[in-house]
Short mmCIF file of C-alpha atoms and ligand atoms in Angstrom, two decimals:
data_model
loop_
_atom_site.label_atom_id
_atom_site.label_comp_id
_atom_site.label_asym_id
_atom_site.label_seq_id
_atom_site.Cartn_x
_atom_site.Cartn_y
_atom_site.Cartn_z
CA MET A 1 -2.27 3.68 -2.20
CA PRO A 2 -2.50 0.50 -3.96
CA CYS A 3 0.53 -0.71 -3.84
CA GLY A 4 3.33 -1.08 -1.35
CA ALA A 5 2.78 -0.82 2.07
CA CYS A 6 5.40 0.02 4.60
CA ASN A 7 5.04 1.22 8.06
CA SER A 8 4.42 -0.16 11.66
CA LEU A 9 3.83 1.86 14.79
CA ARG A 10 3.99 1.11 18.01
CA LEU A 11 3.39 2.78 21.39
CA SER A 12 2.90 1.84 25.23
CA SER A 13 1.49 4.65 28.13
CA ALA A 14 1.44 3.65 31.72
CA PRO A 15 -1.70 4.65 33.80
CA ALA A 16 -3.52 2.24 35.77
CA GLY A 17 -6.02 0.17 32.70
CA VAL A 18 -6.41 -2.58 30.85
CA LEU A 19 -4.16 -3.58 27.91
CA ALA A 20 -5.80 -2.21 24.76
CA LEU A 21 -3.97 -3.26 21.74
CA ALA A 22 -5.48 -0.98 18.72
CA LEU A 23 -5.81 -2.14 15.12
CA LEU A 24 -5.19 0.16 12.49
CA SER A 25 -7.62 -1.83 10.60
CA SER A 26 -10.23 -0.96 12.40
CA LEU A 27 -10.31 3.01 11.65
CA SER A 28 -11.28 1.89 8.50
CA ARG A 29 -14.95 0.71 9.40
CA CYS A 30 -16.81 3.76 9.76
CA SER A 31 -17.96 4.71 6.46
CA LEU A 32 -19.67 8.06 5.73
CA LEU A 33 -22.08 9.58 2.90
CA GLU A 34 -19.63 9.46 0.27
CA PRO A 35 -19.56 12.76 -1.51
CA LYS A 36 -19.47 12.78 -5.37
CA ASP A 37 -15.66 11.99 -5.70
CA PRO A 38 -14.21 12.43 -9.66
CA ALA A 39 -11.39 10.00 -8.96
CA VAL A 40 -13.79 6.93 -8.66
CA SER A 41 -14.02 5.11 -11.81
CA VAL A 42 -16.54 1.91 -12.15
CA LEU A 43 -13.46 -0.10 -12.04
CA SER A 44 -12.76 1.01 -8.25
CA PRO A 45 -13.69 -1.84 -6.52
CA TYR A 46 -11.47 -4.28 -8.44
CA PHE A 47 -8.06 -2.51 -8.27
CA GLY A 48 -6.99 -4.96 -5.10
CA THR A 49 -3.72 -3.93 -3.74
CA LYS A 50 -3.93 -1.30 -5.75
CA SER A 51 -6.89 0.69 -4.60
CA ARG A 52 -6.56 4.07 -3.30
CA TYR A 53 -6.60 4.40 -0.02
CA GLU A 54 -9.84 6.36 -0.04
CA ASP A 55 -12.03 3.94 -1.38
CA ALA A 56 -10.94 1.27 1.22
CA ASN A 57 -11.55 3.31 3.82
CA PRO A 58 -14.53 6.18 2.67
CA GLY A 59 -14.43 7.71 5.79
CA LEU A 60 -11.13 9.84 4.77
CA LEU A 61 -12.62 11.71 2.44
CA PRO A 62 -15.17 13.93 4.17
CA ASP A 63 -11.97 15.23 6.78
CA PRO A 64 -8.98 12.79 6.32
CA GLU A 65 -7.69 14.06 9.58
CA ALA A 66 -10.16 13.38 11.60
CA PRO A 67 -9.56 10.42 13.93
CA ARG A 68 -12.81 7.55 13.74
CA ARG A 69 -12.89 5.05 15.64
CA ASP A 70 -15.26 1.72 17.02
CA PRO A 71 -17.14 3.08 19.93
CA GLU A 72 -16.69 -0.08 21.51
CA LEU A 73 -12.88 0.25 21.25
CA LEU A 74 -11.38 2.05 24.37
CA GLU A 75 -14.40 2.82 26.10
CA GLU A 76 -13.92 4.30 29.78
CA THR A 77 -12.61 0.62 31.23
CA CYS A 78 -9.30 0.36 28.70
CA THR A 79 -5.88 2.67 29.17
CA PRO A 80 -3.64 2.20 25.98
CA VAL A 81 -0.29 1.06 27.51
CA GLN A 82 1.54 0.22 23.38
CA LEU A 83 0.55 0.96 20.30
CA VAL A 84 1.62 -0.73 17.23
CA ALA A 85 1.35 0.24 13.33
CA LEU A 86 2.76 -1.61 10.54
CA ILE A 87 1.80 0.82 8.07
CA ARG A 88 2.31 0.70 4.41
CA HIS A 89 3.95 3.51 2.11
CA GLY A 90 1.57 5.96 1.06
CA THR A 91 0.65 6.65 -2.78
CA ARG A 92 3.04 6.04 -4.58
CA TYR A 93 4.23 6.46 -8.57
CA PRO A 94 4.05 3.13 -10.78
CA THR A 95 7.35 0.86 -10.43
CA ALA A 96 10.18 0.84 -13.80
CA LYS A 97 8.89 -2.82 -14.45
CA GLN A 98 5.20 -1.25 -14.99
CA ILE A 99 6.20 2.07 -16.64
CA ARG A 100 8.72 0.06 -19.06
CA LYS A 101 4.85 -1.98 -20.06
CA LEU A 102 2.90 1.05 -20.37
CA ARG A 103 5.34 2.52 -22.64
CA GLN A 104 5.19 -0.80 -24.93
CA LEU A 105 1.58 -0.14 -25.29
CA HIS A 106 2.19 3.10 -26.24
CA THR A 107 4.58 2.28 -29.12
CA LEU A 108 2.07 0.10 -30.19
CA LEU A 109 -0.91 2.61 -29.44
CA GLN A 110 1.05 4.64 -31.76
CA ALA A 111 1.85 2.91 -34.67
CA ARG A 112 -1.08 1.90 -35.89
CA GLY A 113 -1.83 3.31 -39.11
CA PRO A 114 -4.49 5.68 -39.39
CA GLY A 115 -8.06 4.54 -40.37
CA GLU A 116 -6.69 1.07 -41.14
CA LYS A 117 -9.71 -1.34 -40.81
CA GLY A 118 -11.75 1.50 -40.73
CA ALA A 119 -13.67 2.78 -37.68
CA ASP A 120 -15.76 0.35 -36.57
CA ALA A 121 -19.25 0.96 -34.50
CA THR A 122 -17.76 -0.27 -31.32
CA GLY A 123 -16.33 3.37 -31.39
CA GLY A 124 -12.70 1.27 -31.39
CA ARG A 125 -11.36 4.00 -33.34
CA ASN A 126 -11.96 6.45 -31.32
CA LEU A 127 -10.77 4.78 -27.78
CA GLY A 128 -7.47 3.63 -29.63
CA ALA A 129 -6.73 7.08 -30.76
CA ALA A 130 -7.66 8.72 -27.34
CA LEU A 131 -5.42 6.83 -25.78
CA ALA A 132 -2.53 6.91 -28.51
CA ASN A 133 -2.87 11.31 -27.76
CA TRP A 134 -3.25 10.53 -24.14
CA PRO A 135 0.36 11.88 -22.78
CA LEU A 136 2.22 9.22 -21.12
CA TRP A 137 3.60 11.07 -18.16
CA TYR A 138 5.25 8.29 -16.16
CA LYS A 139 9.10 8.49 -16.25
CA ASP A 140 11.70 5.92 -15.78
CA TRP A 141 12.99 8.31 -12.29
CA MET A 142 10.04 7.90 -10.90
CA ASP A 143 10.43 3.87 -10.42
CA GLY A 144 7.86 3.20 -7.32
CA GLN A 145 8.69 6.40 -5.64
CA LEU A 146 6.48 8.06 -3.06
CA VAL A 147 4.12 10.90 -4.72
CA GLU A 148 3.23 13.67 -3.53
CA LYS A 149 0.09 12.50 -1.89
CA GLY A 150 1.78 9.57 -0.71
CA ARG A 151 3.03 12.49 1.38
CA GLU A 152 0.10 13.72 2.24
CA ASP A 153 -1.20 10.14 3.31
CA MET A 154 1.40 9.51 6.01
CA ARG A 155 1.03 13.07 7.50
CA GLN A 156 -3.10 12.76 7.73
CA LEU A 157 -2.48 9.22 9.33
CA ALA A 158 -0.25 10.34 11.64
CA LEU A 159 -2.17 13.32 12.95
CA ARG A 160 -5.60 10.71 13.19
CA LEU A 161 -3.12 8.53 15.57
CA ALA A 162 -2.21 11.09 17.73
CA SER A 163 -5.76 11.94 18.12
CA LEU A 164 -6.75 8.43 18.72
CA PHE A 165 -4.68 8.22 21.56
CA PRO A 166 -3.49 11.26 23.15
CA ALA A 167 -2.33 9.94 26.32
CA LEU A 168 0.24 7.91 24.11
CA PHE A 169 1.29 10.80 21.76
CA SER A 170 2.30 13.19 24.86
CA ARG A 171 4.60 15.35 24.47
CA GLU A 172 6.65 13.49 27.11
CA ASN A 173 6.31 10.18 25.11
CA LEU A 174 8.23 11.89 22.08
CA ASP A 175 11.29 10.19 22.68
CA ARG A 176 9.83 6.35 23.25
CA LEU A 177 8.29 6.84 19.52
CA GLN A 178 10.32 4.02 17.84
CA LEU A 179 10.25 4.04 14.03
CA VAL A 180 11.85 1.23 11.88
CA THR A 181 11.65 1.77 8.10
CA SER A 182 12.67 -0.55 5.22
CA SER A 183 15.23 1.32 2.64
CA LYS A 184 13.06 1.65 -0.09
CA HIS A 185 12.91 5.08 -0.75
CA ARG A 186 9.28 5.01 -0.81
CA CYS A 187 9.29 3.45 2.85
CA VAL A 188 12.16 5.67 4.48
CA GLU A 189 9.96 8.89 2.60
CA SER A 190 6.91 7.98 4.37
CA GLY A 191 8.54 7.49 7.55
CA ALA A 192 9.62 10.99 7.11
CA ALA A 193 6.20 12.32 5.82
CA PHE A 194 4.42 10.67 8.80
CA LEU A 195 6.98 12.09 11.54
CA LYS A 196 6.46 15.56 9.99
CA GLY A 197 2.66 14.84 10.41
CA LEU A 198 3.65 14.28 13.99
CA TRP A 199 5.05 17.64 14.31
CA GLN A 200 2.70 19.35 12.98
CA HIS A 201 0.55 17.68 15.87
CA TYR A 202 2.79 19.18 18.55
CA HIS A 203 3.54 22.41 16.62
CA PRO A 204 0.56 23.13 14.65
CA GLY A 205 1.82 26.15 12.22
CA VAL A 206 5.33 25.63 12.89
CA PRO A 207 7.28 24.15 10.04
CA PRO A 208 9.28 21.44 10.52
CA PRO A 209 12.85 20.48 10.44
CA ASP A 210 14.16 17.69 9.02
CA VAL A 211 13.61 14.42 10.83
CA ALA A 212 17.06 14.19 11.48
CA ASP A 213 16.72 17.45 13.54
CA MET A 214 13.58 16.15 15.50
CA GLU A 215 13.71 14.80 19.22
CA CYS A 216 12.52 11.26 17.95
CA GLY A 217 15.26 11.25 15.18
CA PRO A 218 14.61 9.73 11.74
CA PRO A 219 13.16 6.33 11.01
CA ARG A 220 15.22 3.34 11.74
CA ILE A 221 16.13 1.41 8.67
CA ASN A 222 15.69 -2.71 9.33
CA ASP A 223 15.76 -4.54 5.82
CA LYS A 224 15.99 -8.14 8.39
CA LEU A 225 12.88 -6.97 9.98
CA MET A 226 10.86 -5.10 7.34
CA ARG A 227 11.90 -6.74 4.53
CA PHE A 228 12.10 -10.26 6.07
CA PHE A 229 11.21 -12.15 2.35
CA ASP A 230 14.60 -11.06 0.82
CA HIS A 231 16.53 -12.48 3.89
CA CYS A 232 14.58 -16.01 4.45
CA GLU A 233 16.39 -18.57 1.93
CA LYS A 234 13.42 -21.13 1.82
CA PHE A 235 11.40 -18.38 0.16
CA LEU A 236 14.03 -17.10 -1.89
CA THR A 237 14.23 -20.27 -3.16
CA GLU A 238 10.98 -21.94 -3.39
CA VAL A 239 8.99 -19.12 -4.86
CA GLU A 240 10.88 -16.03 -5.03
CA ARG A 241 13.67 -17.30 -7.59
CA ASN A 242 11.20 -20.27 -8.55
CA ASP A 243 10.13 -19.81 -12.19
CA THR A 244 7.51 -22.45 -11.83
CA ALA A 245 6.23 -21.30 -7.94
CA LEU A 246 3.94 -19.19 -10.24
CA TYR A 247 2.08 -22.29 -12.30
CA HIS A 248 -1.58 -21.85 -11.38
CA VAL A 249 -0.84 -17.69 -12.30
CA GLU A 250 1.01 -18.74 -15.85
CA ALA A 251 -1.70 -20.62 -16.75
CA PHE A 252 -4.82 -17.99 -15.57
CA LYS A 253 -2.92 -15.71 -17.66
CA THR A 254 -3.34 -17.81 -20.81
CA GLY A 255 -6.44 -19.02 -19.65
CA PRO A 256 -9.54 -18.92 -21.58
CA GLU A 257 -10.88 -15.83 -19.52
CA MET A 258 -8.07 -14.01 -19.94
CA GLN A 259 -8.20 -14.24 -23.95
CA ASN A 260 -11.13 -13.54 -24.70
CA ILE A 261 -9.82 -9.96 -22.88
CA LEU A 262 -6.98 -10.40 -25.04
CA ARG A 263 -9.34 -10.03 -27.92
CA LYS A 264 -11.70 -8.07 -26.59
CA VAL A 265 -8.98 -5.17 -25.89
CA ALA A 266 -7.34 -5.85 -28.97
CA ALA A 267 -9.97 -5.06 -31.09
CA ILE A 268 -11.26 -1.53 -29.10
CA LEU A 269 -7.59 -0.78 -29.49
CA GLN A 270 -7.71 -1.88 -33.56
CA VAL A 271 -3.42 -3.62 -32.40
CA PRO A 272 -2.90 -7.35 -33.38
CA VAL A 273 -4.03 -9.86 -30.29
CA SER A 274 -0.43 -11.41 -31.00
CA ASN A 275 0.79 -7.97 -29.37
CA LEU A 276 -0.60 -8.05 -26.42
CA ASN A 277 -0.52 -10.21 -23.51
CA ALA A 278 -1.50 -10.79 -19.94
CA ASP A 279 0.93 -8.33 -18.45
CA LEU A 280 0.15 -5.72 -20.67
CA ILE A 281 -3.81 -6.03 -20.16
CA GLN A 282 -2.64 -5.78 -16.04
CA VAL A 283 -0.79 -2.62 -16.44
CA ALA A 284 -2.90 -0.96 -18.61
CA PHE A 285 -5.97 -1.83 -15.76
CA PHE A 286 -3.62 -0.29 -13.25
CA THR A 287 -2.91 2.43 -15.04
CA CYS A 288 -6.63 3.74 -15.14
CA SER A 289 -5.60 3.47 -10.82
CA PHE A 290 -2.61 4.95 -10.93
CA ASP A 291 -4.01 8.00 -12.93
CA LEU A 292 -7.19 8.35 -10.33
CA ALA A 293 -4.54 8.20 -7.20
CA ILE A 294 -2.05 10.24 -8.22
CA LYS A 295 -3.32 12.85 -10.66
CA GLY A 296 -6.91 12.36 -9.93
CA VAL A 297 -7.74 12.22 -13.45
CA LYS A 298 -9.96 9.44 -14.84
CA SER A 299 -7.53 8.26 -17.88
CA PRO A 300 -9.08 6.65 -21.50
CA TRP A 301 -8.05 3.32 -19.92
CA CYS A 302 -10.72 2.93 -17.69
CA ASP A 303 -12.85 3.11 -20.37
CA VAL A 304 -10.97 0.14 -22.22
CA PHE A 305 -12.77 -2.43 -19.50
CA ASP A 306 -16.06 -3.03 -18.10
CA THR A 307 -16.74 -4.62 -14.61
CA ASP A 308 -16.25 -8.01 -15.86
CA ASP A 309 -13.22 -7.89 -17.34
CA ALA A 310 -12.03 -6.15 -14.01
CA LYS A 311 -13.09 -9.30 -12.12
CA VAL A 312 -10.97 -11.27 -14.25
CA LEU A 313 -8.15 -8.78 -13.68
CA GLU A 314 -8.78 -8.62 -10.40
CA TYR A 315 -8.87 -12.36 -9.87
CA LEU A 316 -5.49 -12.23 -11.72
CA ASN A 317 -3.94 -10.09 -9.15
CA ASP A 318 -5.12 -11.51 -5.90
CA LEU A 319 -3.74 -15.13 -7.45
CA LYS A 320 -0.46 -13.82 -7.99
CA GLN A 321 -0.72 -12.34 -4.17
CA TYR A 322 -2.18 -15.74 -3.19
CA TRP A 323 0.94 -17.96 -4.88
CA LYS A 324 3.08 -15.46 -4.31
CA ARG A 325 2.63 -13.84 -0.94
CA GLY A 326 -0.59 -15.36 0.67
CA TYR A 327 -1.55 -18.86 1.93
CA GLY A 328 -0.48 -20.95 -1.80
CA TYR A 329 2.83 -21.53 0.24
CA THR A 330 3.62 -21.93 4.13
CA ILE A 331 6.66 -19.99 3.42
CA ASN A 332 5.19 -17.39 2.25
CA SER A 333 3.28 -16.31 5.55
CA ARG A 334 6.58 -18.27 7.95
CA SER A 335 8.91 -15.74 6.42
CA SER A 336 6.95 -12.63 8.62
CA CYS A 337 7.69 -14.39 12.10
CA ILE A 338 11.42 -12.51 12.61
CA LEU A 339 8.94 -9.10 12.20
CA PHE A 340 5.78 -10.71 14.35
CA GLN A 341 8.05 -11.94 17.43
CA ASP A 342 9.62 -8.82 17.43
CA ILE A 343 5.80 -6.79 17.79
CA PHE A 344 5.10 -9.20 20.47
CA GLN A 345 8.05 -9.38 22.63
CA HIS A 346 8.09 -5.81 22.50
CA LEU A 347 4.75 -5.98 23.74
CA ASP A 348 5.39 -8.78 26.27
CA LYS A 349 8.06 -6.10 27.41
CA ALA A 350 5.20 -3.60 27.45
CA VAL A 351 2.46 -5.06 29.75
CA GLU A 352 5.61 -7.09 32.18
CA GLN A 353 6.59 -3.49 32.84
CA LYS A 354 2.93 -2.31 33.12
CA LYS A 355 2.77 -4.83 35.94
CA ARG A 356 5.88 -3.91 37.94
CA VAL A 357 6.42 -0.22 37.65
CA SER A 358 3.06 0.77 36.86
CA HIS A 359 3.65 4.39 38.98
CA ILE A 360 5.94 5.60 36.98
CA CYS A 361 4.10 7.04 34.58
CA GLY A 362 5.88 7.45 30.96
CA SER A 363 8.28 4.59 31.57
CA LEU A 364 6.56 2.42 29.53
CA CYS A 365 5.39 4.44 26.57
CA TYR A 366 6.86 3.16 23.15
CA LEU A 367 5.88 3.64 19.64
CA PHE A 368 7.33 1.63 17.02
CA VAL A 369 6.53 2.09 13.66
CA TYR A 370 7.98 -0.46 11.40
CA LEU A 371 7.99 1.02 7.33
CA HIS A 372 8.13 -2.36 5.51
CA LYS A 373 7.07 -3.42 1.78
CA TYR A 374 4.37 -5.33 2.49
CA GLY A 375 2.30 -2.46 0.46
CA ASP A 376 2.65 -4.81 -2.75
CA TYR A 377 -0.44 -6.78 -1.46
CA MET A 378 -1.28 -5.78 1.80
CA ASP A 379 -4.09 -2.42 1.80
CA LEU A 380 -3.94 -1.30 5.31
CA VAL A 381 -5.84 1.95 6.68
C1 NAG B 401 9.33 -24.78 -7.33
O1 NAG B 401 8.02 -24.79 -7.14
C2 NAG B 401 7.53 -26.15 -7.84
C3 NAG B 401 6.00 -26.00 -7.47
O2 NAG B 401 5.57 -25.84 -6.27
C4 NAG B 401 7.46 -27.04 -6.74
O3 NAG B 401 7.16 -27.84 -7.12
C5 NAG B 401 9.43 -27.21 -6.56
O4 NAG B 401 9.59 -27.86 -5.96
C6 NAG B 401 10.10 -25.77 -6.62
N1 NAG B 401 11.51 -26.01 -6.74
C7 NAG B 401 12.23 -25.32 -5.68
C8 NAG B 401 13.73 -25.53 -6.12
O5 NAG B 401 12.01 -25.30 -4.22
#
């Protein structure tokens, strides 16, 4: 889901043919007819980086293990030589910070005196009461960890990739698979779940062993590569630890669009507007998404906002990602050079080896999986 991407994968194989680089994003293009999905709200299109994977790629709904691809891609004339995938982690819990804010809101709701100001015509009292009674089931230990659904996301992704590229994912190529992950718990776990999905592909019906006992070994942790932003001094100084770098975001948080929502939500919940702020509202909004993605339930938080509010909150998130991770500052993208250099070097090597030793099948079969933390702002597959 939503929040936090963290895998990438590369794989090469030898048979004669033309290099084809398969981009995972092409998998998300086919949207078939959407079955009635109870885990969808009118707010779903506005969750941005916190969207459910199924909402970004509705093709997952009818059969999450069935490969889909652009029919133009990899026709007879093309043979995949290497596959690289940069993969985000699976569906995860909210972070401890988000859970803390949610608890703050919950406390605020429960502190309301019964019947004060009376129930108004908006039905606000009912919604406020429903939210106060809605169990706050997120606990501190969950802190951004992968949920069971997230493991399923990764297993299914592995199965789809393996059936999309059978030549690359052949048994004899397995020891050429390289999976790299960041040290983030959800990313390490995503890598393990991905490998278990592959195991299922090769050994249907046989329970997977511990990843440490698999042929390809467990995911390798490399934060320099996968958490490049944490190792880029310039990015840390100028953006991450710079209180004024996000001044546009701060301005929007206190601007008229947000103020409107704060007033509106305060009226609906019947709490003082001075007790609310943009961060709390944003967490409430994302809670609708988390409950849908993790539990498949529509929480009353989904009823607090309409699509006009959702557009404002979507913009707020976009604005933050723009300045912190996107085009806002040049260093944001430049900090990823280390990772992309690594990817392109391996691609070059695969092409080079292919030219030289194309008769030795299998000598250039690589599969690299990079697990990183881009998930917080990048939607993949
Ligand atoms: C922090 O960000 C502001 C706004 O972009 C910039 O003017 C300032 O130079 C930055 N500070 C540092 C230490 O880079």
